[in-house]
Coordinates of C-alpha atoms and ligand atoms in Angstrom, one line a residue:
M1 CA 72.7 93.0 90.6
P2 CA 73.0 93.9 86.9
T3 CA 76.4 94.8 85.6
S4 CA 76.8 98.5 85.1
V5 CA 80.3 98.2 83.8
L6 CA 82.0 95.3 82.2
I7 CA 85.8 95.6 82.3
S8 CA 87.7 93.4 79.9
G9 CA 91.3 93.0 81.0
A10 CA 92.6 92.7 84.5
G11 CA 96.0 94.2 84.0
P12 CA 97.0 97.2 86.1
V13 CA 94.6 99.5 84.2
G14 CA 91.5 97.2 84.4
L15 CA 92.3 96.5 88.1
T16 CA 92.5 100.2 88.9
L17 CA 89.2 100.9 87.1
A18 CA 87.6 98.0 89.1
L19 CA 89.0 99.4 92.3
E20 CA 87.8 102.9 91.7
L21 CA 84.3 101.8 90.6
S22 CA 84.1 99.6 93.7
R23 CA 85.0 102.5 95.9
F24 CA 82.1 104.4 94.3
G25 CA 79.7 101.5 94.8
V26 CA 79.2 100.9 91.0
P27 CA 78.4 97.2 90.2
R28 CA 81.0 96.0 87.8
R29 CA 82.5 92.7 86.5
T30 CA 86.1 92.3 85.5
I31 CA 87.1 89.5 83.2
D32 CA 90.5 88.3 81.9
K33 CA 91.3 85.6 79.4
S34 CA 94.3 84.7 81.5
A35 CA 93.8 82.7 84.6
S36 CA 96.6 84.4 86.6
R37 CA 98.2 87.8 86.7
T38 CA 101.5 88.5 84.9
D39 CA 104.6 86.9 86.4
K40 CA 106.8 89.4 84.6
S41 CA 108.3 92.6 86.0
K42 CA 107.2 94.6 82.9
A43 CA 106.5 98.2 84.1
L44 CA 108.7 99.1 87.0
A45 CA 108.0 102.7 87.8
V46 CA 105.0 104.0 89.7
W47 CA 105.2 107.8 89.7
S48 CA 104.0 110.3 92.3
R49 CA 100.8 111.2 90.7
S50 CA 99.7 107.6 90.3
L51 CA 100.5 107.1 94.0
E52 CA 98.5 110.1 95.0
L53 CA 95.5 108.7 93.0
L54 CA 95.9 105.2 94.3
D55 CA 96.2 106.5 97.9
R56 CA 92.4 107.0 98.0
S57 CA 91.8 103.3 97.8
G58 CA 94.6 102.4 100.2
A59 CA 96.7 100.9 97.5
A60 CA 99.6 103.4 97.6
S61 CA 100.8 102.3 101.1
A62 CA 100.7 98.6 100.1
L63 CA 102.6 99.4 96.9
I64 CA 105.2 101.4 98.9
E65 CA 105.6 98.6 101.3
A66 CA 106.4 96.2 98.4
G67 CA 108.6 98.6 96.4
R68 CA 111.7 100.7 96.6
K69 CA 111.8 104.5 96.7
M70 CA 114.2 106.2 94.2
H71 CA 115.0 109.8 94.7
A72 CA 116.8 110.7 91.5
V73 CA 117.6 109.7 88.0
K74 CA 121.0 110.3 86.6
I75 CA 122.1 110.5 83.0
M76 CA 125.8 109.6 82.8
S77 CA 128.6 109.3 80.3
G78 CA 131.0 106.7 81.8
R79 CA 131.6 107.9 85.3
K80 CA 130.7 111.5 84.6
T81 CA 127.2 112.8 85.4
I82 CA 125.6 114.8 82.6
V83 CA 122.3 115.4 84.4
R84 CA 120.8 114.6 87.8
V85 CA 117.1 115.1 88.2
S86 CA 116.0 114.8 91.8
F87 CA 112.5 114.0 93.0
D88 CA 113.0 115.3 96.5
G89 CA 111.5 118.7 95.8
L90 CA 108.3 117.4 94.3
A91 CA 105.2 119.0 95.9
S92 CA 103.6 115.7 96.7
P93 CA 103.2 113.4 99.7
F94 CA 105.2 111.0 97.5
P95 CA 108.3 112.8 96.5
F96 CA 110.0 109.8 94.8
V97 CA 109.5 107.3 92.1
L98 CA 108.5 103.8 93.4
M99 CA 110.3 100.9 91.7
I100 CA 108.1 97.8 91.9
P101 CA 107.6 95.0 89.4
Q102 CA 104.3 95.1 87.6
S103 CA 103.5 91.6 88.9
E104 CA 103.6 93.1 92.4
T105 CA 101.6 96.1 91.4
E106 CA 98.9 93.8 90.0
R107 CA 99.0 91.7 93.2
V108 CA 98.4 94.7 95.4
L109 CA 95.6 96.0 93.3
E110 CA 94.0 92.5 93.1
E111 CA 94.2 92.1 96.9
K112 CA 92.3 95.4 97.3
L113 CA 89.5 94.1 95.2
E114 CA 86.8 91.9 96.7
A115 CA 86.4 89.7 93.6
L116 CA 87.2 89.5 90.0
G117 CA 84.7 88.3 87.5
G118 CA 86.3 85.2 86.1
N119 CA 88.8 83.7 83.8
V120 CA 86.8 84.3 80.5
E121 CA 87.8 85.7 77.1
F122 CA 86.0 88.6 75.5
V123 CA 85.3 87.8 71.8
D124 CA 82.5 90.1 70.5
L125 CA 80.3 93.1 71.3
V126 CA 77.1 94.7 70.2
D127 CA 76.3 98.2 71.3
D128 CA 72.6 99.0 70.7
G129 CA 72.9 102.5 72.1
K130 CA 71.1 101.4 75.4
T131 CA 73.3 98.6 76.5
V132 CA 76.3 96.6 75.3
T133 CA 76.1 92.8 74.9
S134 CA 79.5 91.1 75.1
T135 CA 80.1 87.5 74.1
V136 CA 82.7 85.9 76.2
V137 CA 84.0 82.3 76.2
H138 CA 84.9 80.3 79.3
P139 CA 88.0 78.0 79.4
D140 CA 85.7 75.0 78.8
G141 CA 84.4 76.6 75.6
R142 CA 81.0 77.6 77.0
K143 CA 79.8 80.9 75.7
E144 CA 78.1 83.6 77.9
L145 CA 76.4 86.8 76.9
I146 CA 77.1 89.6 79.4
V147 CA 74.8 92.7 79.1
S148 CA 76.2 95.8 80.7
D149 CA 75.4 99.5 80.5
W150 CA 79.0 100.3 79.6
L151 CA 82.1 98.3 78.4
A152 CA 85.7 99.2 79.2
G153 CA 88.4 97.8 77.0
C154 CA 91.5 97.5 79.3
D155 CA 92.6 94.6 77.2
G156 CA 96.2 95.7 76.3
A157 CA 98.1 96.7 73.3
H158 CA 96.5 94.1 71.0
S159 CA 93.0 95.0 72.3
P160 CA 90.3 92.8 70.8
I161 CA 87.8 95.5 71.7
R162 CA 89.7 98.1 69.8
H163 CA 89.8 95.7 66.8
Q164 CA 86.0 95.0 67.2
L165 CA 85.4 98.8 67.1
G166 CA 87.6 99.1 64.0
M167 CA 89.6 101.9 65.5
P168 CA 92.9 102.6 63.8
F169 CA 95.9 102.4 66.1
E170 CA 97.7 105.3 64.5
G171 CA 101.5 105.7 64.7
D172 CA 104.7 103.9 63.9
T173 CA 107.2 101.3 65.0
V174 CA 110.6 102.8 66.1
P175 CA 113.3 101.4 63.8
G176 CA 115.7 99.0 65.5
T177 CA 115.6 96.5 68.3
F178 CA 116.0 96.9 72.0
L179 CA 117.2 94.5 74.7
L180 CA 115.5 93.9 78.0
A181 CA 117.3 91.8 80.7
D182 CA 116.4 91.3 84.4
V183 CA 119.7 90.4 85.9
H184 CA 121.8 90.6 89.0
V185 CA 124.5 93.4 88.7
S186 CA 127.5 93.6 91.0
G187 CA 130.2 96.3 91.1
F188 CA 127.9 99.3 91.3
D189 CA 129.3 102.0 93.6
M190 CA 126.5 104.5 93.0
Q191 CA 123.9 105.6 95.5
E192 CA 121.2 102.9 95.9
D193 CA 118.3 105.3 95.7
E194 CA 119.3 106.8 92.3
F195 CA 119.1 105.0 89.0
P196 CA 121.5 105.6 86.2
I197 CA 121.1 105.8 82.4
F198 CA 124.3 105.8 80.5
W199 CA 124.7 107.6 77.2
H200 CA 127.5 106.2 75.0
K201 CA 128.5 106.8 71.4
S202 CA 127.2 103.3 70.5
G203 CA 123.8 103.8 72.3
I204 CA 122.1 103.8 75.7
V205 CA 122.2 101.4 78.6
A206 CA 119.8 102.0 81.5
F207 CA 119.6 100.3 84.9
F208 CA 116.3 100.2 86.7
P209 CA 116.5 98.7 90.2
I210 CA 114.1 95.9 90.9
A211 CA 115.5 94.6 94.2
T212 CA 118.8 94.8 96.0
G213 CA 121.4 94.0 93.4
R214 CA 118.8 93.1 90.8
Y215 CA 118.2 95.4 87.8
R216 CA 116.2 95.7 84.6
V217 CA 118.8 96.5 81.9
I218 CA 117.5 98.2 78.8
A219 CA 119.7 99.0 75.8
D220 CA 119.2 99.8 72.1
M221 CA 120.6 97.3 69.7
G222 CA 120.5 99.3 66.5
A223 CA 119.3 97.6 63.3
E224 CA 121.2 94.4 63.9
P225 CA 119.3 91.3 62.9
Q226 CA 118.3 89.5 66.1
R227 CA 119.8 86.1 66.9
G228 CA 119.2 84.5 70.3
L229 CA 120.4 87.0 72.9
T230 CA 122.7 85.7 75.7
L231 CA 124.0 86.9 79.1
E232 CA 127.3 87.5 77.3
D233 CA 125.6 90.0 75.0
V234 CA 124.3 91.9 78.0
Q235 CA 127.7 91.9 79.7
A236 CA 129.4 93.2 76.4
I237 CA 126.9 96.1 76.2
V238 CA 127.3 96.9 79.9
D239 CA 131.1 96.8 79.6
Q240 CA 131.0 99.0 76.5
R241 CA 128.5 101.6 77.6
G242 CA 128.5 101.5 81.4
P243 CA 130.8 102.9 84.1
G244 CA 133.2 99.9 84.0
G245 CA 133.6 97.2 86.5
L246 CA 130.1 95.8 86.5
V247 CA 129.3 92.1 86.3
V248 CA 125.9 90.8 85.3
S249 CA 124.7 87.3 86.3
D250 CA 121.6 85.3 87.2
C251 CA 119.4 86.4 84.3
V252 CA 115.7 85.7 84.9
W253 CA 114.3 87.4 81.8
L254 CA 116.1 88.3 78.6
A255 CA 114.2 89.4 75.5
P256 CA 114.6 91.6 72.5
F257 CA 111.7 94.0 71.9
T258 CA 110.6 96.7 69.5
I259 CA 109.0 100.0 70.4
N260 CA 105.7 101.1 69.0
E261 CA 104.4 104.6 69.3
R262 CA 100.7 104.5 68.6
K263 CA 97.3 105.7 69.9
V264 CA 93.7 105.8 69.0
R265 CA 92.1 109.1 68.1
D266 CA 89.0 108.6 70.4
F267 CA 89.0 106.8 73.7
R268 CA 85.2 106.4 73.4
A269 CA 82.8 104.9 70.9
G270 CA 79.2 105.0 72.1
R271 CA 79.0 102.9 75.3
V272 CA 82.5 101.5 74.9
F273 CA 85.7 103.0 76.3
L274 CA 89.4 102.2 75.8
A275 CA 92.0 102.7 78.5
G276 CA 95.7 101.9 79.0
D277 CA 97.7 100.1 76.4
A278 CA 94.5 99.4 74.4
A279 CA 94.4 103.2 73.7
H280 CA 98.1 104.2 73.6
I281 CA 101.5 102.6 73.6
Q282 CA 104.8 104.4 73.7
S283 CA 108.5 104.2 74.2
P284 CA 109.4 102.9 77.7
A285 CA 111.7 106.0 78.1
G286 CA 110.3 107.8 81.2
G287 CA 108.4 104.8 82.4
Q288 CA 105.1 106.5 81.6
G289 CA 103.1 103.7 80.0
M290 CA 101.4 102.0 82.9
N291 CA 101.1 105.2 84.9
T292 CA 99.3 106.9 82.0
G293 CA 96.9 103.9 81.8
I294 CA 96.3 103.9 85.6
Q295 CA 95.4 107.6 85.3
D296 CA 93.0 106.9 82.3
A297 CA 91.2 104.5 84.7
V298 CA 91.0 107.0 87.5
N299 CA 89.7 109.7 85.1
L300 CA 87.0 107.4 83.7
A301 CA 85.9 105.9 86.9
W302 CA 84.4 108.9 88.7
K303 CA 82.7 110.1 85.5
L304 CA 81.1 106.7 84.9
A305 CA 80.1 106.6 88.6
M306 CA 78.4 110.0 88.5
V307 CA 76.6 109.1 85.3
I308 CA 75.5 105.7 86.6
K309 CA 74.2 107.3 89.8
D310 CA 72.2 109.7 87.6
R311 CA 74.0 112.7 89.0
A312 CA 75.5 113.9 85.7
D313 CA 75.0 114.6 82.1
P314 CA 76.4 111.5 80.3
E315 CA 77.6 113.3 77.2
L316 CA 79.5 116.1 78.8
L317 CA 81.2 113.9 81.4
L318 CA 81.9 110.9 79.3
D319 CA 83.1 112.8 76.2
S320 CA 85.5 114.7 78.4
Y321 CA 87.2 111.4 79.2
S322 CA 88.4 111.0 75.7
I323 CA 89.2 114.6 75.2
E324 CA 91.3 114.9 78.3
R325 CA 93.1 111.5 78.2
S326 CA 93.7 111.5 74.4
A327 CA 95.4 115.0 74.7
N328 CA 97.5 113.7 77.6
A329 CA 98.5 110.5 75.7
T330 CA 99.6 112.6 72.8
Q331 CA 101.8 114.6 75.1
V332 CA 103.2 111.5 76.7
L333 CA 104.0 110.0 73.3
K334 CA 105.7 113.1 72.3
D335 CA 107.8 113.4 75.5
S336 CA 108.8 109.7 75.7
G337 CA 109.6 109.6 72.0
R338 CA 111.8 112.7 72.4
M339 CA 113.6 111.2 75.4
L340 CA 114.3 108.0 73.4
R341 CA 115.6 109.8 70.3
V342 CA 117.8 112.2 72.2
G343 CA 119.4 109.3 74.1
M344 CA 119.8 107.2 70.9
M345 CA 121.4 109.9 68.8
Q346 CA 124.1 108.2 66.7
N347 CA 126.1 111.2 65.3
V348 CA 129.3 111.6 67.5
A349 CA 129.6 115.4 67.0
G350 CA 125.9 115.7 67.7
Q351 CA 126.3 113.7 70.8
A352 CA 129.0 116.0 72.2
M353 CA 126.8 119.0 71.5
R354 CA 123.8 117.2 73.1
D355 CA 125.7 116.4 76.2
F356 CA 126.9 120.0 76.5
L357 CA 123.5 121.6 75.9
I358 CA 121.6 119.2 78.2
R359 CA 124.1 119.8 81.0
K360 CA 123.7 123.5 80.6
L361 CA 119.9 123.4 80.3
F362 CA 119.3 121.1 83.3
G363 CA 121.8 123.1 85.3
L364 CA 118.9 125.7 85.4
S365 CA 116.9 124.8 88.4
F366 CA 113.5 125.6 86.9
V367 CA 114.2 123.3 84.0
N368 CA 115.3 120.5 86.4
H369 CA 112.2 121.0 88.5
R370 CA 110.0 121.1 85.5
A371 CA 111.5 117.8 84.3
A372 CA 110.8 116.2 87.7
D373 CA 107.2 117.5 87.6
R374 CA 106.7 116.1 84.1
L375 CA 108.2 112.7 84.8
S376 CA 106.3 112.3 88.1
E377 CA 103.1 113.2 86.2
L378 CA 102.3 115.9 88.7
A379 CA 102.3 118.3 85.8
V380 CA 99.4 116.5 84.0
A381 CA 96.7 119.1 83.3
Y382 CA 93.6 119.4 81.2
D383 CA 93.8 122.9 79.8
Q384 CA 91.4 122.2 76.9
S385 CA 88.8 120.2 78.9
P386 CA 85.1 121.0 78.2
L387 CA 84.6 120.4 81.9
N388 CA 86.6 123.4 82.9
G389 CA 84.6 126.2 84.5
P390 CA 85.4 129.8 85.0
E391 CA 88.6 131.0 86.6
M392 CA 89.1 133.9 89.0
K393 CA 92.8 134.7 89.0
G394 CA 94.7 136.0 92.0
L395 CA 93.1 133.9 94.7
G396 CA 96.0 131.5 94.9
F397 CA 94.2 128.5 93.5
P398 CA 95.5 126.5 90.5
S399 CA 93.7 127.2 87.1
P400 CA 90.8 124.9 86.1
G401 CA 92.1 121.6 84.7
H402 CA 95.2 121.7 86.9
R403 CA 96.0 119.5 89.9
M404 CA 95.0 120.8 93.3
A405 CA 97.9 120.1 95.5
G406 CA 98.3 120.4 99.2
F407 CA 94.7 119.8 100.3
G408 CA 94.9 116.2 101.2
T409 CA 93.1 113.5 99.4
F410 CA 90.3 114.7 97.1
G411 CA 87.7 112.2 96.0
S412 CA 88.2 109.8 98.9
N413 CA 84.6 110.1 99.9
G414 CA 83.0 109.1 96.7
A415 CA 82.4 110.4 93.2
R416 CA 81.6 114.0 94.3
F417 CA 83.2 117.4 93.8
S418 CA 84.9 118.9 96.8
L419 CA 84.3 122.6 97.6
I420 CA 86.8 124.9 99.2
A421 CA 84.9 127.9 100.4
A422 CA 86.0 130.9 102.4
D423 CA 82.6 131.0 104.0
P424 CA 81.2 127.4 104.2
A425 CA 78.2 128.4 106.3
D426 CA 76.2 129.5 103.2
V427 CA 76.9 126.5 101.0
A428 CA 74.0 124.3 101.9
V429 CA 71.5 127.1 101.2
R430 CA 73.1 128.6 98.1
L431 CA 73.7 125.2 96.4
K432 CA 70.7 123.4 97.7
D433 CA 69.8 121.9 94.3
Y434 CA 73.3 120.5 93.8
M435 CA 74.3 119.2 97.2
H436 CA 74.1 115.6 95.8
L437 CA 77.1 116.5 93.6
I438 CA 79.2 117.9 96.4
D439 CA 81.1 116.2 99.2
G440 CA 79.5 117.3 102.5
D441 CA 82.9 118.0 104.0
I442 CA 83.3 121.6 102.9
R443 CA 86.9 122.8 103.3
S444 CA 87.7 126.2 104.5
P445 CA 91.2 127.3 103.8
S446 CA 92.8 129.8 106.2
A447 CA 95.1 131.4 103.7
L448 CA 93.1 131.4 100.5
D449 CA 90.1 133.6 99.8
G450 CA 87.3 132.8 97.3
M451 CA 85.9 129.4 96.3
C452 CA 87.4 126.5 94.4
L453 CA 85.5 123.4 93.2
V454 CA 87.7 120.4 92.8
R455 CA 86.8 117.3 90.8
P456 CA 86.8 113.8 92.4
D457 CA 90.2 113.1 90.7
G458 CA 91.8 116.2 92.3
Y459 CA 91.8 118.5 89.3
V460 CA 90.3 122.0 89.7
A461 CA 86.9 122.5 88.1
L462 CA 86.5 126.2 88.7
T463 CA 87.6 129.1 90.8
T464 CA 85.5 132.1 91.8
H465 CA 85.3 134.9 94.3
R466 CA 83.8 134.4 97.8
D467 CA 80.3 135.3 96.6
G468 CA 80.6 133.5 93.2
W469 CA 77.5 131.3 93.8
E470 CA 76.2 132.0 90.3
D471 CA 79.5 130.5 88.8
L472 CA 79.0 127.5 91.0
T473 CA 75.3 126.9 90.2
A474 CA 75.9 127.5 86.5
F475 CA 78.7 124.9 86.5
L476 CA 76.9 122.3 88.6
G477 CA 73.8 122.8 86.5
R478 CA 75.8 122.1 83.3
V479 CA 77.4 119.0 84.9
S480 CA 74.0 117.6 85.9
G481 CA 72.5 118.4 82.6
A482 CA 69.9 120.7 84.1
Ligands
FAD1 C1 108.3 93.4 78.2 C2 107.6 94.7 78.6 C3 108.3 95.6 79.4 C4 107.6 96.8 79.8 N1 108.3 97.7 80.6 C5 107.6 98.8 80.9 C6 108.3 99.8 81.8 O1 109.4 99.7 82.1 N2 107.5 100.9 82.1 C7 106.2 101.1 81.7 O2 105.6 102.1 82.1 N3 105.6 100.2 80.9 C8 106.3 99.1 80.6 N4 105.6 98.2 79.8 C9 104.3 98.4 79.4 C10 103.3 98.1 80.5 O3 103.5 96.8 80.9 C11 101.9 98.4 80.1 O4 101.8 99.8 79.8 C12 100.9 98.0 81.1 O5 100.9 96.6 81.3 C13 99.5 98.4 80.5 O6 98.5 97.9 81.3 P1 97.1 97.5 80.7 O7 96.3 97.1 81.9 O8 96.6 98.6 79.8 O9 97.4 96.3 79.7 P2 98.0 94.8 80.0 O10 98.9 94.9 81.2 O11 98.5 94.3 78.7 O12 96.7 94.0 80.5 C14 95.7 93.6 79.5 C15 95.0 92.4 80.1 O13 93.9 92.2 79.1 C16 93.8 90.8 79.0 N5 93.1 90.4 77.8 C17 93.6 90.6 76.5 N6 92.7 90.1 75.6 C18 91.6 89.7 76.3 C19 90.4 89.2 75.9 N7 90.0 88.9 74.7 N8 89.5 88.9 76.9 C20 89.8 89.1 78.2 N9 91.0 89.6 78.6 C21 91.9 89.9 77.7 C22 95.2 90.2 79.1 O14 95.2 88.9 79.6 C23 95.8 91.2 80.2 O15 95.7 90.7 81.5 C24 106.3 97.0 79.4 C25 105.6 96.0 78.7 C26 106.3 94.8 78.3 C27 105.5 93.8 77.5

């Protein structure tokens, strides 16, 4: 079968895209220059929204089995809690953040896939407007040309595809160095399902649980020139900034790192798309990087599938990928940058004021809930999407571009819209020209009146009154390019 989509890069983002396209029956090939997946813990947090989206391929339960559920994050000063944000109240089947090493996340995704497309390195592309021809090199030096309808660059922060396209990676490097250490920590007397971030006048130290007794420790190191870091350096920082009485040992990964905050302006150039770190990199504060990439992949997959299966207008759908995900990445960059800078504040008087204000602000329950919604990515919305149809307020449905919660798993039956209709009997007649775009399982809510069309990724496309067939046909006509 010819390759509809070539995916370059089998990190978490490329694997998610491959999994979603397979679910939709789209022929794809996934290549990676590396023969094996990462053996590093790298991204640890998988948030509620990613789990909801990965649940449709059965990956969420396998991830949960391999990970640890955390129910709250605490910002502390010594032994005093400044803020506690709980995830228990999240309106999701997954009201927690899952801590799982990225190596495990990749293993689970890989195991869900039938086959990857080989240990080959992407080197070059030619997009002639009809197909993309990629030159790849096998480990023995043999060159191969792969012709595909579409190419997805999921090839990480140094993306060769982004370089080939000449796309500027706009943004900055955060001044200073950070420390990352995967260590055993003893002496914690905190709840095991909460993870702490300590703010101290000399900087931050955060503890992200990996396994019982094992943590990823992250700390900012200021502008000090970096010599070789040792376990003693980690212990000194933990003693200075932590709650006291902690002992670190058995270090399996210790590295300095810098933080870049960068993104491309467009996630699409002709027949080529960028997703994940290839398109945006941000501060690790908030653990949003990998989750944002996974959600890029989910957003792109159903749109490609609909276009490849000739159900949809390529321009509307595929351009909306870049518009929606670029706006989201801008927001994530802003939020994670703000979290980092607030935590790293150096001025002592400013720190006291910060701690006071944050305690007051997060004492307000709506602020606290809002923070949990933002961190969990349940609040991701596409308000400015060209895909949004009309809205009929007062029916109890979310607005177009917002996540449809509480109706189970949308998009599990393929790349089709789901319709919620008060009176499902008429649907097949009224929408006869568009039934190929709609899941046959029409849902009929008992409590809500009117109709709501939901995208395959679970975001609302339009809402209308119970006889709003014209709104539906106009929208579906627009999507199908009629
Ligand atoms: C040290 C470290 C710690 C991190 N900690 C966190 C964290 O706590 N939380 C968080 O959210 N994020 C964290 N991240 C970031 C997170 O790892 C990334 O956001 C995530 O890996 C992005 O996934 P991706 O699939 O886009 O890219 P990657 O995981 O980088 O995968 C890209 C893939 O493309 C392949 N590739 C590259 N070039 C080619 C080529 N020419 N041909 C074929 N294949 C190619 C690579 O081999 C790789 O497998 C961390 C990253 C690092 C490095």
